[in-house]
Coordinates of C-alpha atoms and ligand atoms in Angstrom, one line a residue:
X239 CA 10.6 24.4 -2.7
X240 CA 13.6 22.6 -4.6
X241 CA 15.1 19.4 -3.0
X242 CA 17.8 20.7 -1.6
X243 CA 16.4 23.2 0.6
X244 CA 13.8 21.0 2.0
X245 CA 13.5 21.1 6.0
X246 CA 16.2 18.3 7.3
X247 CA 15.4 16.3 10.0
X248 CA 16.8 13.4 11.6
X249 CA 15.3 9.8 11.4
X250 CA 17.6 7.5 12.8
X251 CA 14.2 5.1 13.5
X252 CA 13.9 4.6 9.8
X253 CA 14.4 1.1 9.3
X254 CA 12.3 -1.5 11.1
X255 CA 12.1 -5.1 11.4
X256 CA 8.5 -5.1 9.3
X257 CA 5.7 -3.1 9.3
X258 CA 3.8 -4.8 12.5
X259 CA 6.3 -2.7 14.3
X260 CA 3.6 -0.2 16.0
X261 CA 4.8 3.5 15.3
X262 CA 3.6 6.8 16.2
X263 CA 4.0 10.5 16.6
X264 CA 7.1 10.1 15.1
X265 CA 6.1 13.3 12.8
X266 CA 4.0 15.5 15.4
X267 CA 6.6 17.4 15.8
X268 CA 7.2 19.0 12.3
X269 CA 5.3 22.7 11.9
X270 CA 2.3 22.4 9.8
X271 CA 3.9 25.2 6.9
X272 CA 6.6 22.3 6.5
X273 CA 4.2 19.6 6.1
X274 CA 1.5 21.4 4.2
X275 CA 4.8 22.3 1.9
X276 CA 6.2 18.9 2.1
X277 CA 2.5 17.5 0.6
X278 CA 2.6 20.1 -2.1
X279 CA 6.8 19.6 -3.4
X280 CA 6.8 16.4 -2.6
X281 CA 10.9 17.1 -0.9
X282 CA 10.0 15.5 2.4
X283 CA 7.5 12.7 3.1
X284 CA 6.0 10.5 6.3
X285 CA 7.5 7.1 6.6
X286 CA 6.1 4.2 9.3
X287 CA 9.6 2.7 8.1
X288 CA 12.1 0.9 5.7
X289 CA 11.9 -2.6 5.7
X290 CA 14.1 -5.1 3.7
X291 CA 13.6 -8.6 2.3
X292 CA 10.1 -9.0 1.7
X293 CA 9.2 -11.2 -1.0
X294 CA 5.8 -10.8 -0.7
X295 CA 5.8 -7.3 -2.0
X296 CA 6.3 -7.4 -5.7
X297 CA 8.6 -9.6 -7.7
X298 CA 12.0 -11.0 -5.6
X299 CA 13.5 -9.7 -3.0
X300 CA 12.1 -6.1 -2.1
X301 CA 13.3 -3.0 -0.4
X302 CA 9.7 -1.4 1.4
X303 CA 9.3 2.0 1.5
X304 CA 6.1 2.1 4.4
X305 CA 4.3 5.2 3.6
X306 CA 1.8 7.0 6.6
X307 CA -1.5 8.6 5.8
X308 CA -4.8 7.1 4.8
X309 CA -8.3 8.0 4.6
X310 CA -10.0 4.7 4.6
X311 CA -10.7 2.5 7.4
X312 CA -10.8 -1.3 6.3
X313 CA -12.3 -3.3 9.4
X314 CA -9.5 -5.8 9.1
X315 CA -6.7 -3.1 8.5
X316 CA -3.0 -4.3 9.6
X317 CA -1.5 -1.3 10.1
X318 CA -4.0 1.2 11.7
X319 CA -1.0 3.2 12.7
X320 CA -0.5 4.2 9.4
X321 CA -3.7 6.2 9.5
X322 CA -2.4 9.3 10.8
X323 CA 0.2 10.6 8.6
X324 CA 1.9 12.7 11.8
X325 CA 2.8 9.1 12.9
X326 CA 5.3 8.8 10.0
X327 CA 9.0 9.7 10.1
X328 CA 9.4 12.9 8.4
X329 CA 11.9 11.8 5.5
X330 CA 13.5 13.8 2.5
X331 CA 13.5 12.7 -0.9
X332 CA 17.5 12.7 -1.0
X333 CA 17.5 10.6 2.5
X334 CA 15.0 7.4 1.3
X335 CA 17.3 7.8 -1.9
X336 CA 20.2 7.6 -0.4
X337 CA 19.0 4.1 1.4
X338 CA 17.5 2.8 -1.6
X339 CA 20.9 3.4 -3.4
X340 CA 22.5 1.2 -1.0
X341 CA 20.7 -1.9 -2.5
X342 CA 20.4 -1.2 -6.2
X343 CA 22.6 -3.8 -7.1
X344 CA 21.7 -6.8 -5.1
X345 CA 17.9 -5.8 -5.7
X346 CA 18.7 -6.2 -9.5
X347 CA 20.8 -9.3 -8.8
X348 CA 18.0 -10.8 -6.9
X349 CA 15.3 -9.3 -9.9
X350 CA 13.8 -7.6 -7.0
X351 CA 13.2 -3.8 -6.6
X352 CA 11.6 -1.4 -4.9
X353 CA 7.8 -1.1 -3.3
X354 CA 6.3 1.8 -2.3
X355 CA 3.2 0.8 0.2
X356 CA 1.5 2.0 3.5
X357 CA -0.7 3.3 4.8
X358 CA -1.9 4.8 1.7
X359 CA 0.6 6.3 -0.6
X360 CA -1.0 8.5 -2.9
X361 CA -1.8 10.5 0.0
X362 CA 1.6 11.7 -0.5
X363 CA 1.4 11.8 -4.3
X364 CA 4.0 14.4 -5.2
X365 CA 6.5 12.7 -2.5
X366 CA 5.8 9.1 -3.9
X367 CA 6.3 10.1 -7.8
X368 CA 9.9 11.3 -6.8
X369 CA 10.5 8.2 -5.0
X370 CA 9.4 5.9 -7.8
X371 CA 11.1 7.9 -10.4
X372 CA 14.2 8.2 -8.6
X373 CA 14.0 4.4 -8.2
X374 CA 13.4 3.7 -11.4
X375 CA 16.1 6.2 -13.0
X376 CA 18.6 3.4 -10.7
X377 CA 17.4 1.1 -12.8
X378 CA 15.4 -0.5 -9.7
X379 CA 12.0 -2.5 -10.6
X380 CA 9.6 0.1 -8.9
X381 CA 5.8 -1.6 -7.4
X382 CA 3.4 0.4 -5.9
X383 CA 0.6 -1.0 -3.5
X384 CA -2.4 1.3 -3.3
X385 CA -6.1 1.3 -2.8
X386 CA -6.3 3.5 -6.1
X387 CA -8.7 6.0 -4.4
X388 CA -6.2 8.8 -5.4
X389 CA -5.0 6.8 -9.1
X390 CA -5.9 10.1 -11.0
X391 CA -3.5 12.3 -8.7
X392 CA -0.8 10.8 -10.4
X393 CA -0.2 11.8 -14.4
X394 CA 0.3 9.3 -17.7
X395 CA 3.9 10.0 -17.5
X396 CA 4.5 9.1 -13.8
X397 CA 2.0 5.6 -14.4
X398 CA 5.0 4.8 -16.4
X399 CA 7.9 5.0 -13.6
X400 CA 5.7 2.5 -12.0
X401 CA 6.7 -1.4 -13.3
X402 CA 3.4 -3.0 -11.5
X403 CA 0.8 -1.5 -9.3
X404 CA -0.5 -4.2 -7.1
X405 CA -4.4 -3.0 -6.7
X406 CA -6.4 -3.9 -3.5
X407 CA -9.8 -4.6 -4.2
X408 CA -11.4 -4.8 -0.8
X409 CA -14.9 -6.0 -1.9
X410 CA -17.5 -5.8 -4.5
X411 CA -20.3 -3.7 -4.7
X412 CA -20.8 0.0 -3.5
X413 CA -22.9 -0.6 -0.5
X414 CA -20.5 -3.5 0.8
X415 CA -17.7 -1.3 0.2
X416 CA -18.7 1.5 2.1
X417 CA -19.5 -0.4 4.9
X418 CA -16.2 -2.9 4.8
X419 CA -13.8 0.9 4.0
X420 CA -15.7 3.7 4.9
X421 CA -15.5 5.0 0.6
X422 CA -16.2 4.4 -2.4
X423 CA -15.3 1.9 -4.4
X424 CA -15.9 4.0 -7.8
X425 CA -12.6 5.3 -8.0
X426 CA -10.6 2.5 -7.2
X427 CA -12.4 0.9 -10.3
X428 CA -11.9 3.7 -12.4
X429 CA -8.1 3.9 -11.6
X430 CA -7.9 0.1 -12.5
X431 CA -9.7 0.7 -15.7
X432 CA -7.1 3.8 -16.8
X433 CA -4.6 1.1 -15.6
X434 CA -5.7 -1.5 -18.4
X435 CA -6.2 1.4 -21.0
X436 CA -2.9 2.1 -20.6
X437 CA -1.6 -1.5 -20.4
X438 CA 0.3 -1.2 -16.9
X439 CA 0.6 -4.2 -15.2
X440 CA -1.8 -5.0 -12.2
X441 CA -1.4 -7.6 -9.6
X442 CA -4.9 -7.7 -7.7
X443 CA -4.5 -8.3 -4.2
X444 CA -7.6 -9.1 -2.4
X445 CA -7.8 -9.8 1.5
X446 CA -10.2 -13.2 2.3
X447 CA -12.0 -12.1 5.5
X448 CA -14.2 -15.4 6.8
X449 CA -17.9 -13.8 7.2
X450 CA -16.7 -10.4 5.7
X451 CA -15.3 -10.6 1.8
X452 CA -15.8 -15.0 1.4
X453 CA -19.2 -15.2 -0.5
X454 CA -19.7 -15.5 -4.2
X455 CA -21.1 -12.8 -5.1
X456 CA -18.3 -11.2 -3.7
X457 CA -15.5 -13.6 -5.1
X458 CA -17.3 -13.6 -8.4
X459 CA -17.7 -9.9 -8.7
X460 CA -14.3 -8.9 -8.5
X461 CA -13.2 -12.1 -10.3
X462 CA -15.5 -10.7 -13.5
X463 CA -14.1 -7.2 -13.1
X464 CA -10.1 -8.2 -12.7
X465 CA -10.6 -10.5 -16.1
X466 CA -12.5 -8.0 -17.7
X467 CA -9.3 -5.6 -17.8
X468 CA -6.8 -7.7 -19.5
X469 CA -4.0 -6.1 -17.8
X470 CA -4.2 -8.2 -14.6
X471 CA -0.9 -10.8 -14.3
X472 CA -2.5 -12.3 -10.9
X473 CA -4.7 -12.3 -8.5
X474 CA -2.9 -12.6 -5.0
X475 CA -5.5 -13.7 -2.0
X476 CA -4.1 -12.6 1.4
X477 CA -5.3 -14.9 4.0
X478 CA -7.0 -12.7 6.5
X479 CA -5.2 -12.7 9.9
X480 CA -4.8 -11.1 13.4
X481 CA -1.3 -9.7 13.4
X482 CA -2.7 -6.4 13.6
X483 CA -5.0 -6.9 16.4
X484 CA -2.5 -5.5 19.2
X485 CA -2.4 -2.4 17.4
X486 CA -6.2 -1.7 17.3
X487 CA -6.0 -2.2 21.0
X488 CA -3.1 -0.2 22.1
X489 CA -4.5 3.0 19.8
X490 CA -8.0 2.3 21.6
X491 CA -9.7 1.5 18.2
X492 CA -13.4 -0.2 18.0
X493 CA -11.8 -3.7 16.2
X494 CA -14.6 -5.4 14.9
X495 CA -13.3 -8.6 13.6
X496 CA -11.1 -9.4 16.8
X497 CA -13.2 -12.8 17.0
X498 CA -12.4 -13.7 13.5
X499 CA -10.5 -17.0 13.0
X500 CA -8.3 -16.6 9.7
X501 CA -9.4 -18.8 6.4
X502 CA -8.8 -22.2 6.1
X503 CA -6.6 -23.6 3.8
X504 CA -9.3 -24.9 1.8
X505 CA -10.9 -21.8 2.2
X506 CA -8.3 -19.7 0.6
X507 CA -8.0 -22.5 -2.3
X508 CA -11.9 -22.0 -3.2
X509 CA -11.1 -18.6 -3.3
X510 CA -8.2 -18.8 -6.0
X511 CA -10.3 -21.5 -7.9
X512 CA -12.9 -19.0 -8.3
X513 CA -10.8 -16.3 -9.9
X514 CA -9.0 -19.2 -12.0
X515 CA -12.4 -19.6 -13.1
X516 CA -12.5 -16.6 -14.6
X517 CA -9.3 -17.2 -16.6
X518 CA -7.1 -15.5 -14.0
X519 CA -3.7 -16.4 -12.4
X520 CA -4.3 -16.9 -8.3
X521 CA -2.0 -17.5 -5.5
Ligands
LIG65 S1 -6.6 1.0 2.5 FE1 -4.9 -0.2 3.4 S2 -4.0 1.1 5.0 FE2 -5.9 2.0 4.4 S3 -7.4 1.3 6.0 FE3 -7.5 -0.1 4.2 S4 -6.0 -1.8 4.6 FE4 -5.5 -0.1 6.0

């Protein structure tokens, strides 16, 4: 279906204050022919929400483009509510285009851009290559966060509308993985390793869980892997915390790590020290 005849509906809940806003069934109301059309053209897509000003989203100040849908199911997820992809805002192309136009110029004034997260947002692939290509025929810096399960959905040429792909490794090693996500961490790997074939930039962002994702072998593993690829400017460790928490309990979900204090400080600096180690840039 070309753009322009792409089912129209309203959003006026688009923008939020940041993505801990809890959000759902926003999309349950959209007949399953327009989503499974949507999916497929790529016109219309599920937002949790716009937010603005994060600077902890890619380089600057960053315009965030939440995306719904995901088939994983990380213990210590933040946004749980970005599971179900009917809980996004059902969005056209030309709409999040016309928001994102609004701050081209003070996101290149700032050397920000554009970040394209969730959720998971290669679940939307054909809906998230027109938002990073539109983005990035602005002249907006484009960043996509993803857990790379679905890298090869998305082709050579649209890698290269993306400026950096920040990479979350959750873990290290398949059985840990499985258990920590629910998947496989084989194509996540493999999508990182195309990444450094084609010399794309990588941040690695890896979330410390105390008990869960803090021992060596674990630190060490991914630490070997991320300076093995030679693509990877830094490694960013997220301090694990509970922001989320209220979310698992008002959607009723089993949350497993609800006892789990956040890292230390010194914690988080062993952590970086380890994939300095390895000739890596940590934060
Ligand atoms: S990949 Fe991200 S959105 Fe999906 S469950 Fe894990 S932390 Fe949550």
């Amino acid at each position: 279906m070309p753009e322009h005849s792409a089912p129209q509906y309203t959003a006026p809940l688009l923008w939020a204050r940041s993505p801990y806003d809890l959000r759902i069934n926003l999309g349950t109301d959209v007949p399953e022919t327009d989503v499974r059309t949507a999916l497929a053209t790529g016109d219309m897509g599920f937002l949790h929400s716009f937010t603005t000003g994060s600077t902890v989203d890619g380089p600057g100040v960053r315009v965030v483009a939440w995306t719904t849908g995901c088939t994983w199911r990380c213990r210590y997820c933040h946004n749980p509510d970005t599971w179900t992809m009917s809980n996004g805002l059902p969005v056209s192309v030309g709409r999040a285009m016309e928001e994102l136009r609004k701050y081209r110029h003070g996101l290149k004034v700032m050397d920000g851009g554009f970040t394209l997260n969730g959720g998971e947002p290669l679940m939307q692939h054909r809906f998230a290559a027109k938002l990073l290509a539109g983005a990035k025929g602005m002249g907006v810096h484009t960043t996509m966060e993803t857990n790379g399960f679905y890298g090869d959905r998305l082709s050579d040429a649209e890698l290269e509308t993306i400026d950096l792909v920040m990479l979350g490794i959750k873990t290290w090693g398949a059985e840990r993985h499985r258990q920590l996500t629910g998947m496989d961490i084989e194509p996540t790997l493999a999508f990182a390793r195309r990444l450094a074939a084609k010399r794309r930039p990588v941040w690695v962002r890896f979330v410390l869980v105390p008990g869960l994702t803090d021992d060596a072998e674990v630190l060490s593993g991914i630490a070997g892997f991320a300076a093995g690829l030679g693509n990877v400017e830094r490694v960013e460790v997220l301090p694990f915390h509970q922001m989320g928490k209220f979310k698992w309990e008002r959607l009723g979900l089993d949350y497993t790590v609800r006892d789990v204090a956040p890292p230390t400080e010194e914690a988080a600096a062993r952590a970086c020290a380890v994939f300095r180690a390895a000739g890596l840039t940590a934060y």
